[in-house]
Coordinates of N, CA and C in Angstrom, one line a residue:
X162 N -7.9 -11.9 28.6 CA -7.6 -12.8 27.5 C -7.3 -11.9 26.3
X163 N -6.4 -12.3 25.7 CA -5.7 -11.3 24.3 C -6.3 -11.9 23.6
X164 N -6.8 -11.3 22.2 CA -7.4 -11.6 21.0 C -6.6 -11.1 20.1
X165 N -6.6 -11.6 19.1 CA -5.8 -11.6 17.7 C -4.1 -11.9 17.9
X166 N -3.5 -11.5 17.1 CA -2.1 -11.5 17.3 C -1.6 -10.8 18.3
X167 N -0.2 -11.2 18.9 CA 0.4 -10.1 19.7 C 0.9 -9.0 19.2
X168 N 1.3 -8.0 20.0 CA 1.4 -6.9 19.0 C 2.9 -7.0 18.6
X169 N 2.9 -6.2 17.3 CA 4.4 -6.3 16.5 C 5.4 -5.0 17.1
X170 N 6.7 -5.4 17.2 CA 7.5 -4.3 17.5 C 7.8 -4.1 16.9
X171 N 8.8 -2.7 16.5 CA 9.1 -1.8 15.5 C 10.9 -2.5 15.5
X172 N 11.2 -2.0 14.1 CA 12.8 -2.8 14.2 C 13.5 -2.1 15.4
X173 N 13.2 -0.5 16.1 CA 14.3 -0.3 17.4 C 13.4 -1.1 18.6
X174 N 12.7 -1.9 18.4 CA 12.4 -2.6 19.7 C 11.1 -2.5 20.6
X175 N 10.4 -1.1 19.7 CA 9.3 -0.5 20.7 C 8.4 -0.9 19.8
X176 N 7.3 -1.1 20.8 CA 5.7 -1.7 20.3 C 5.6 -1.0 19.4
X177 N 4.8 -0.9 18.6 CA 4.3 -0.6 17.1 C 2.6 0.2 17.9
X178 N 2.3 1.3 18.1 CA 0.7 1.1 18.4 C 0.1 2.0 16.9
X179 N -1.1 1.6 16.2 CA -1.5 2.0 15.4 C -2.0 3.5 15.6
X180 N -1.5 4.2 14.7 CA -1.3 5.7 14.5 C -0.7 6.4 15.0
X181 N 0.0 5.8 15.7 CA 0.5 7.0 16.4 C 1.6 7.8 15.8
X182 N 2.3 7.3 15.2 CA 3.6 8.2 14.7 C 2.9 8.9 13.9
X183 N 1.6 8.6 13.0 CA 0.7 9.6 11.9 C 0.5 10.6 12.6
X184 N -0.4 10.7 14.1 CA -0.6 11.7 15.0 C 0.4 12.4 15.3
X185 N 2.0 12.1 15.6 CA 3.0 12.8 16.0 C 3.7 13.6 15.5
X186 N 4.2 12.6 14.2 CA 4.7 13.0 13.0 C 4.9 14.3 12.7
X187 N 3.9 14.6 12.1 CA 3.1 15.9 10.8 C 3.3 15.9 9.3
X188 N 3.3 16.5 9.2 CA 3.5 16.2 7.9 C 5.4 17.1 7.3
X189 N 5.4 15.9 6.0 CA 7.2 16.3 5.7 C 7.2 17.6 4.4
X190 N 5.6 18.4 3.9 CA 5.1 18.7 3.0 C 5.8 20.4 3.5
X191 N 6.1 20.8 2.2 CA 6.1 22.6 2.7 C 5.2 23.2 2.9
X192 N 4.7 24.4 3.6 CA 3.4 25.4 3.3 C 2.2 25.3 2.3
X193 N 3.5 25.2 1.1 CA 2.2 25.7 -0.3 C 2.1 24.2 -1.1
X194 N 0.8 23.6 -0.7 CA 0.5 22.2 -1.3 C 1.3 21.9 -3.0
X195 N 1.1 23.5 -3.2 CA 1.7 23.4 -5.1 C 2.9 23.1 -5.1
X196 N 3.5 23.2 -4.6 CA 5.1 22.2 -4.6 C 5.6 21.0 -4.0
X197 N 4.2 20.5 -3.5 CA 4.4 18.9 -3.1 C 5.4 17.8 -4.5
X198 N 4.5 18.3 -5.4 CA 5.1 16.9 -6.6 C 6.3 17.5 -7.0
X199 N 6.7 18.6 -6.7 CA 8.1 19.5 -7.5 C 9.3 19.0 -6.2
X200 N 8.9 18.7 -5.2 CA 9.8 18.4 -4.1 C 10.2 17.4 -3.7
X201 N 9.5 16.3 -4.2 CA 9.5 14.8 -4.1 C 10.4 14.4 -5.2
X202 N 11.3 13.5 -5.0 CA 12.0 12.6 -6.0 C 11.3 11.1 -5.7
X203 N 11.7 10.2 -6.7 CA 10.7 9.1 -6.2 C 11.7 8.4 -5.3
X204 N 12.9 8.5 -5.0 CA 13.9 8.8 -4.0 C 13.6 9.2 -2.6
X205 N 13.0 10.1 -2.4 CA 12.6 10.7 -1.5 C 11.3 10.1 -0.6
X206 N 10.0 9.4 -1.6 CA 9.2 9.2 -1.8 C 9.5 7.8 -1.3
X207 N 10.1 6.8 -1.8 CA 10.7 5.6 -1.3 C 11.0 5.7 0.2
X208 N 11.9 6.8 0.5 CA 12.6 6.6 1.8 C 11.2 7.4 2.6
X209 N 9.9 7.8 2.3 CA 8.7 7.9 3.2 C 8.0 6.6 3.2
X210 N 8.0 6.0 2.4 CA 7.0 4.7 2.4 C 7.6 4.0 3.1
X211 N 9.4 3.8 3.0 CA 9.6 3.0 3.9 C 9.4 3.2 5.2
X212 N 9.3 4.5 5.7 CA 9.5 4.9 7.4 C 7.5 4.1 7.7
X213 N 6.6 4.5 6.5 CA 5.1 3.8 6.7 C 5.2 2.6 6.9
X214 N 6.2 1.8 5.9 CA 5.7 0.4 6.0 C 6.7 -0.4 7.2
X215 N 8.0 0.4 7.7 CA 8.1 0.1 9.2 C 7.7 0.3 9.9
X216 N 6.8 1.5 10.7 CA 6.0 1.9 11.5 C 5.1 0.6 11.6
X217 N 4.0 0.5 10.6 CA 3.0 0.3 10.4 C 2.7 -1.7 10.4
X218 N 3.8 -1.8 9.9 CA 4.2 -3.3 9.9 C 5.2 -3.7 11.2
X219 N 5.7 -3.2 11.3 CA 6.9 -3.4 12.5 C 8.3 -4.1 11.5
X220 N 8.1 -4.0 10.2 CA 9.2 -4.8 9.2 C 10.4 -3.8 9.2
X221 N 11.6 -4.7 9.6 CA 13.3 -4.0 9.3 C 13.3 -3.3 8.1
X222 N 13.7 -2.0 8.4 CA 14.2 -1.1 6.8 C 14.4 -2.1 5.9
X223 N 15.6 -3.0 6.3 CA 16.5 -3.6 5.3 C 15.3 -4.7 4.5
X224 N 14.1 -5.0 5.0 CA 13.6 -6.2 4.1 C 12.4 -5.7 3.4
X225 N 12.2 -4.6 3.5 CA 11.0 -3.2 3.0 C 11.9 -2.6 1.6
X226 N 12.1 -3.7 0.6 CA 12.7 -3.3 -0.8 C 11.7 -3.5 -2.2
X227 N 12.1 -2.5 -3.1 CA 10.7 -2.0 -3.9 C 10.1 -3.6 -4.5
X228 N 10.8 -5.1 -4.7 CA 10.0 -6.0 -4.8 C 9.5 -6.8 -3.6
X229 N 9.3 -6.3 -2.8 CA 9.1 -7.2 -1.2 C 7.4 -6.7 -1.3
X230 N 6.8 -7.9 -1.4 CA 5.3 -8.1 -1.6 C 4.5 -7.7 0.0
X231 N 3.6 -7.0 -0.1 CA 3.4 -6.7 1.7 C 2.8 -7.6 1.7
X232 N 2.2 -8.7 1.7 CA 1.7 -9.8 2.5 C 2.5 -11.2 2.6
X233 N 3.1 -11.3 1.0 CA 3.7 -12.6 1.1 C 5.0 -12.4 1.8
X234 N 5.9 -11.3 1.5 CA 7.2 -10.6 2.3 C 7.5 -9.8 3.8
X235 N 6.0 -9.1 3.8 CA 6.9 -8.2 4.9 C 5.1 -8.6 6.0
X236 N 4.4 -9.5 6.2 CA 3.2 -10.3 6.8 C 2.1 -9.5 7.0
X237 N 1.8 -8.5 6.1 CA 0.5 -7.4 6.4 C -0.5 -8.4 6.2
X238 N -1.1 -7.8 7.2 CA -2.6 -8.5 7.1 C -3.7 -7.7 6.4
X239 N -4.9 -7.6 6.5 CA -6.2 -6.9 6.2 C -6.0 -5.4 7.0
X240 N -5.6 -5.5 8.5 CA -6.0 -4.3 9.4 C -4.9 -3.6 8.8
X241 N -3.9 -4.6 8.7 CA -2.5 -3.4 8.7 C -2.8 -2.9 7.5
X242 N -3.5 -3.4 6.4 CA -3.6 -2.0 5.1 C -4.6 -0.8 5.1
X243 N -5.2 -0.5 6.5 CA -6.0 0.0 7.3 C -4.8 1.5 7.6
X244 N -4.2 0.9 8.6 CA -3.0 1.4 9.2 C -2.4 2.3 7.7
X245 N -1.4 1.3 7.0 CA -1.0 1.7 5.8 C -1.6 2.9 5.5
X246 N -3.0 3.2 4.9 CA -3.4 4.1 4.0 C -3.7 4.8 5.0
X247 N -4.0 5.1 6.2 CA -4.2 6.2 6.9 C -2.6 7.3 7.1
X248 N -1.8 6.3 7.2 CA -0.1 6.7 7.4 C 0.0 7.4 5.8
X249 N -0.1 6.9 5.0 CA 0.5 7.3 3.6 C -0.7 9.5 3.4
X250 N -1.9 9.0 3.9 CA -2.6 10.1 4.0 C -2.0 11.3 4.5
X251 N -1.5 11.0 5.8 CA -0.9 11.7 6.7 C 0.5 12.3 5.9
X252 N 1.4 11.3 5.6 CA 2.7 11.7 5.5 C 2.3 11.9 4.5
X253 N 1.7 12.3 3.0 CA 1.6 12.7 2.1 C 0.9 14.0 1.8
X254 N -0.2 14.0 2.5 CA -1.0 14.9 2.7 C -2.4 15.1 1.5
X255 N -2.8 14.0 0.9 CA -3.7 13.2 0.2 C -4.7 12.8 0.9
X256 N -5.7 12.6 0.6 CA -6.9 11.2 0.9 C -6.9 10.1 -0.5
X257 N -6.6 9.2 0.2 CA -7.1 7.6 -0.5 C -8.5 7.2 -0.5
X258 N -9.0 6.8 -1.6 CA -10.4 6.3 -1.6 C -10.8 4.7 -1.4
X259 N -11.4 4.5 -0.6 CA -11.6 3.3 -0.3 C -11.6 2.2 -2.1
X260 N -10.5 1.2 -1.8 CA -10.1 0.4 -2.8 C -9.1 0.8 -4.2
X261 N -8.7 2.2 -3.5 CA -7.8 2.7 -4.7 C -6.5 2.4 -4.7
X262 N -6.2 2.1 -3.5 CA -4.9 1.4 -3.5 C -4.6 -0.1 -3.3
X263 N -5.3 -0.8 -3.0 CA -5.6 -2.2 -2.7 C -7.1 -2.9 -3.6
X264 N -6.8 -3.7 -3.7 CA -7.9 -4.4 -4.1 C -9.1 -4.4 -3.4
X265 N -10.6 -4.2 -3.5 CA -11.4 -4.9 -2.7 C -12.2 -5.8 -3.3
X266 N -12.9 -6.6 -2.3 CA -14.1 -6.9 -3.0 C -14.1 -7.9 -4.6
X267 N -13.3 -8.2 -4.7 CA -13.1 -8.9 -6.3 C -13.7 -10.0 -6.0
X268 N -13.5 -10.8 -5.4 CA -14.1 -11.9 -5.2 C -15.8 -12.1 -5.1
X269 N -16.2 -10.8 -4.7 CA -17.3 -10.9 -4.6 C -18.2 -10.9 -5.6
X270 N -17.8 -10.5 -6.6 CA -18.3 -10.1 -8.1 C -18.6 -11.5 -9.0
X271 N -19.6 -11.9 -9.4 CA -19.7 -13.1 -10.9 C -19.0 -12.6 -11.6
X272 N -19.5 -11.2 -12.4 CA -19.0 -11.1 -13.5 C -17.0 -10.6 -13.4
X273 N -16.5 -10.8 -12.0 CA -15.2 -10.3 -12.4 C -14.7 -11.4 -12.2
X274 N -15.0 -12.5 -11.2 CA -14.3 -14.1 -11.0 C -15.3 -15.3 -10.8
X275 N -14.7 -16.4 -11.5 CA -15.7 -17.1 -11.8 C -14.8 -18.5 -11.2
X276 N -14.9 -19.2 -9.9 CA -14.2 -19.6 -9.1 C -12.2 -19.3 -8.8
X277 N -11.8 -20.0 -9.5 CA -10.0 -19.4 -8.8 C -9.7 -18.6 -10.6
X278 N -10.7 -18.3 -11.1 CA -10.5 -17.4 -12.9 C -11.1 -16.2 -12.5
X279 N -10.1 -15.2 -13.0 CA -10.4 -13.7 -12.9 C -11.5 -13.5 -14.5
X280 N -12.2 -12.9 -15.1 CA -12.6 -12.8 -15.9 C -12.0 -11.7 -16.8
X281 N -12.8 -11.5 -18.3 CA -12.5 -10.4 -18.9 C -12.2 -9.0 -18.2
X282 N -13.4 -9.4 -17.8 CA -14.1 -7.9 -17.1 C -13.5 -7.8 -15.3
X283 N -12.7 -8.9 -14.9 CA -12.2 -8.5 -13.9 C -11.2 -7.9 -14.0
X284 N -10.6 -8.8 -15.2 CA -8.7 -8.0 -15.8 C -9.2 -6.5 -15.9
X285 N -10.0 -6.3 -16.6 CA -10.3 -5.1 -17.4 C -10.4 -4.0 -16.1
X286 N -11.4 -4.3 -14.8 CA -11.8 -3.8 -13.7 C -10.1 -3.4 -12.8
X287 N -9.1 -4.1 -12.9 CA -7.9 -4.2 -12.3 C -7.3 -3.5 -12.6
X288 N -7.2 -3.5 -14.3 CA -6.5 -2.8 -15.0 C -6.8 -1.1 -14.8
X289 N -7.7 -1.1 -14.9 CA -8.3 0.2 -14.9 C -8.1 1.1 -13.3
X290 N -8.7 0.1 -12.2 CA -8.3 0.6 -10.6 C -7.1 0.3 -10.2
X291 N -6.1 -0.7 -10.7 CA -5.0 -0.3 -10.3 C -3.6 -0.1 -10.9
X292 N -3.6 1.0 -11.8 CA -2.7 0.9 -12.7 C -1.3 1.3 -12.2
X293 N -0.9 1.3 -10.6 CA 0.2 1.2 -10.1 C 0.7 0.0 -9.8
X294 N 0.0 -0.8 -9.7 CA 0.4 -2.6 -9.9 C 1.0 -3.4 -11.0
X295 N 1.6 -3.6 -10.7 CA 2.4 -4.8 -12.1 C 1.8 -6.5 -12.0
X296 N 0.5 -5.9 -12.7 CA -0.5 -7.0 -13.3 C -0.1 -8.3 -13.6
X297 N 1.2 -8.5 -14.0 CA 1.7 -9.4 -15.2 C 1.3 -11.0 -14.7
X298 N 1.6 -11.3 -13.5 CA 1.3 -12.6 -12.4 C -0.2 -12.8 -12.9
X299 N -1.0 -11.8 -12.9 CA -2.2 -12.0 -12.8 C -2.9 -12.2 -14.6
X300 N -2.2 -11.6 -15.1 CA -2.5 -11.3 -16.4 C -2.2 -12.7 -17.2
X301 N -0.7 -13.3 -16.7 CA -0.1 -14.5 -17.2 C -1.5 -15.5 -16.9
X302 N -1.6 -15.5 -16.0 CA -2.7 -16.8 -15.5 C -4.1 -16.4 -15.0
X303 N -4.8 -15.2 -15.0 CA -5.9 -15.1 -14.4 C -6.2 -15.7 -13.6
X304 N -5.5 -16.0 -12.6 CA -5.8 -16.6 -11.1 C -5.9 -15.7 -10.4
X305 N -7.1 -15.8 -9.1 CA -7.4 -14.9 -8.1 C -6.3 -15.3 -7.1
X306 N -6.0 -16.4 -7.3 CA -4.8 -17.1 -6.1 C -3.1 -16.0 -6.2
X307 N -3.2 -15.6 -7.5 CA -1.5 -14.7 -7.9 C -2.1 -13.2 -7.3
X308 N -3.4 -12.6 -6.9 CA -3.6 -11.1 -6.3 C -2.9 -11.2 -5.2
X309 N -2.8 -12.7 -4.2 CA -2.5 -12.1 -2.7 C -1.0 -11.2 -2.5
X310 N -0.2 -11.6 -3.9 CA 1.3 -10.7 -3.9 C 1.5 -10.2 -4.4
X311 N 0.0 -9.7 -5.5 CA 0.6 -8.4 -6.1 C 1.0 -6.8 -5.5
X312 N 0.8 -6.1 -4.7 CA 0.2 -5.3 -4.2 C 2.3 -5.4 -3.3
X313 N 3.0 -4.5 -4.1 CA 4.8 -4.3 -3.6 C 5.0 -3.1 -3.1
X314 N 5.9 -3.0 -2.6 CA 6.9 -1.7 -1.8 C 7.1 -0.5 -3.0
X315 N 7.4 -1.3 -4.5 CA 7.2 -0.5 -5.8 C 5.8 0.3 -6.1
X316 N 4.8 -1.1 -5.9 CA 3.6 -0.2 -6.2 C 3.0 0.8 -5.4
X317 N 3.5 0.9 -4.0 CA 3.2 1.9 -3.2 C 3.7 3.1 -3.8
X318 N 4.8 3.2 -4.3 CA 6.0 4.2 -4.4 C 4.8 4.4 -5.7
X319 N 4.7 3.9 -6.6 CA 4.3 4.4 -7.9 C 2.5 4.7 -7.1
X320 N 1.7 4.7 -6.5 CA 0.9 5.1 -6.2 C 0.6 6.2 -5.9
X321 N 2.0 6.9 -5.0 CA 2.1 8.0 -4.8 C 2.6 8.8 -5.2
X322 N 3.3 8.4 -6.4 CA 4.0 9.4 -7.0 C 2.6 9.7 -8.3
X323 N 1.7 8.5 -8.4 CA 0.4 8.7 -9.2 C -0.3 10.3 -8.7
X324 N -0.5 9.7 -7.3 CA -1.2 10.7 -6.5 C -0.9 12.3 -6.5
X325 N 0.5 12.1 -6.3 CA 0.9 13.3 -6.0 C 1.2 14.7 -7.7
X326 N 1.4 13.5 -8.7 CA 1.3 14.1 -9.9 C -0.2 14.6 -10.3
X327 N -0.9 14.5 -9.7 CA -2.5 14.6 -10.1 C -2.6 15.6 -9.1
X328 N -2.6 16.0 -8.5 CA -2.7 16.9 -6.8 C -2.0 18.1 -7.5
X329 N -0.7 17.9 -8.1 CA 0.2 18.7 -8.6 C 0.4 19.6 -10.2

């Protein structure tokens, strides 16, 4: 008996199995880590996220564009942003900290949401952990309901170009 979804194929047609292209890959980085941010265009950087978020989603190049929301656009679930940040690690050559790129846990907090109302101190909490996101959805209306699409193909790209300027 199968459990959960079936599994997703990649746009040439082959199953998708989680990690494996990270394991095969290697990395696209030269020798000397100190010219990681000097070698990246955010050009460049775009056309790695996208090879992540087709791998990793099984989503066509063509529908993986810097406003295509990964949950409401291209159907990421919970595991797949599992997948995601282990791939971006790999191909980048970084470690992600648990909730540095994604949201966690918001909901669980009084002081950050106070049923479908983000609070002061949750904007402030958001603002602060994810300042590669474009807030504005959230900021317009303080609804927890506007997070499920903030988190784009853009903010990836600006996450790692975050990353990689800090490393560099």
């Amino acid at each position: 008996m199968q459990r959960g979804r079936p599994p997703r194929r990649r746009a040439d047609g082959r199953l998708r199995t989680i990690y494996h292209a990270s394991l095969t890959a290697g990395s696209i980085w030269p020798e000397n880590p100190e010219h990681r941010s000097r070698t990246m265009t955010r050009d460049d950087i775009m056309e790695k996220v996208v090879e992540v978020l087709e791998d990793a989603l099984g989503a066509d190049p063509e529908d993986i564009v810097p406003a295509a929301s990964l949950t409401a656009d291209l159907d990421a679930e919970s595991i797949d942003f599992l997948d995601i940040v282990f791939k971006l690690e790999q191909t980048f050559g970084f470690k992600v900290a648990q909730g540095e790129l994604f949201p966690e846990n918001l909901t669980d907090n009084e002081e950050w949401v106070q049923g479908d109302d983000i609070t002061e101190a949750g904007m402030a909490m958001l603002q602060e952990k994810l300042p590669h996101v474009d807030l504005t959805p959230v900021i317009e209306t303080k609804k927890v309901s506007k997070l499920a699409g903030i988190v784009t193909v853009d903010s990836i790209v600006n996450f790692v170009e975050r990353k990689l300027a800090s490393a560099g």
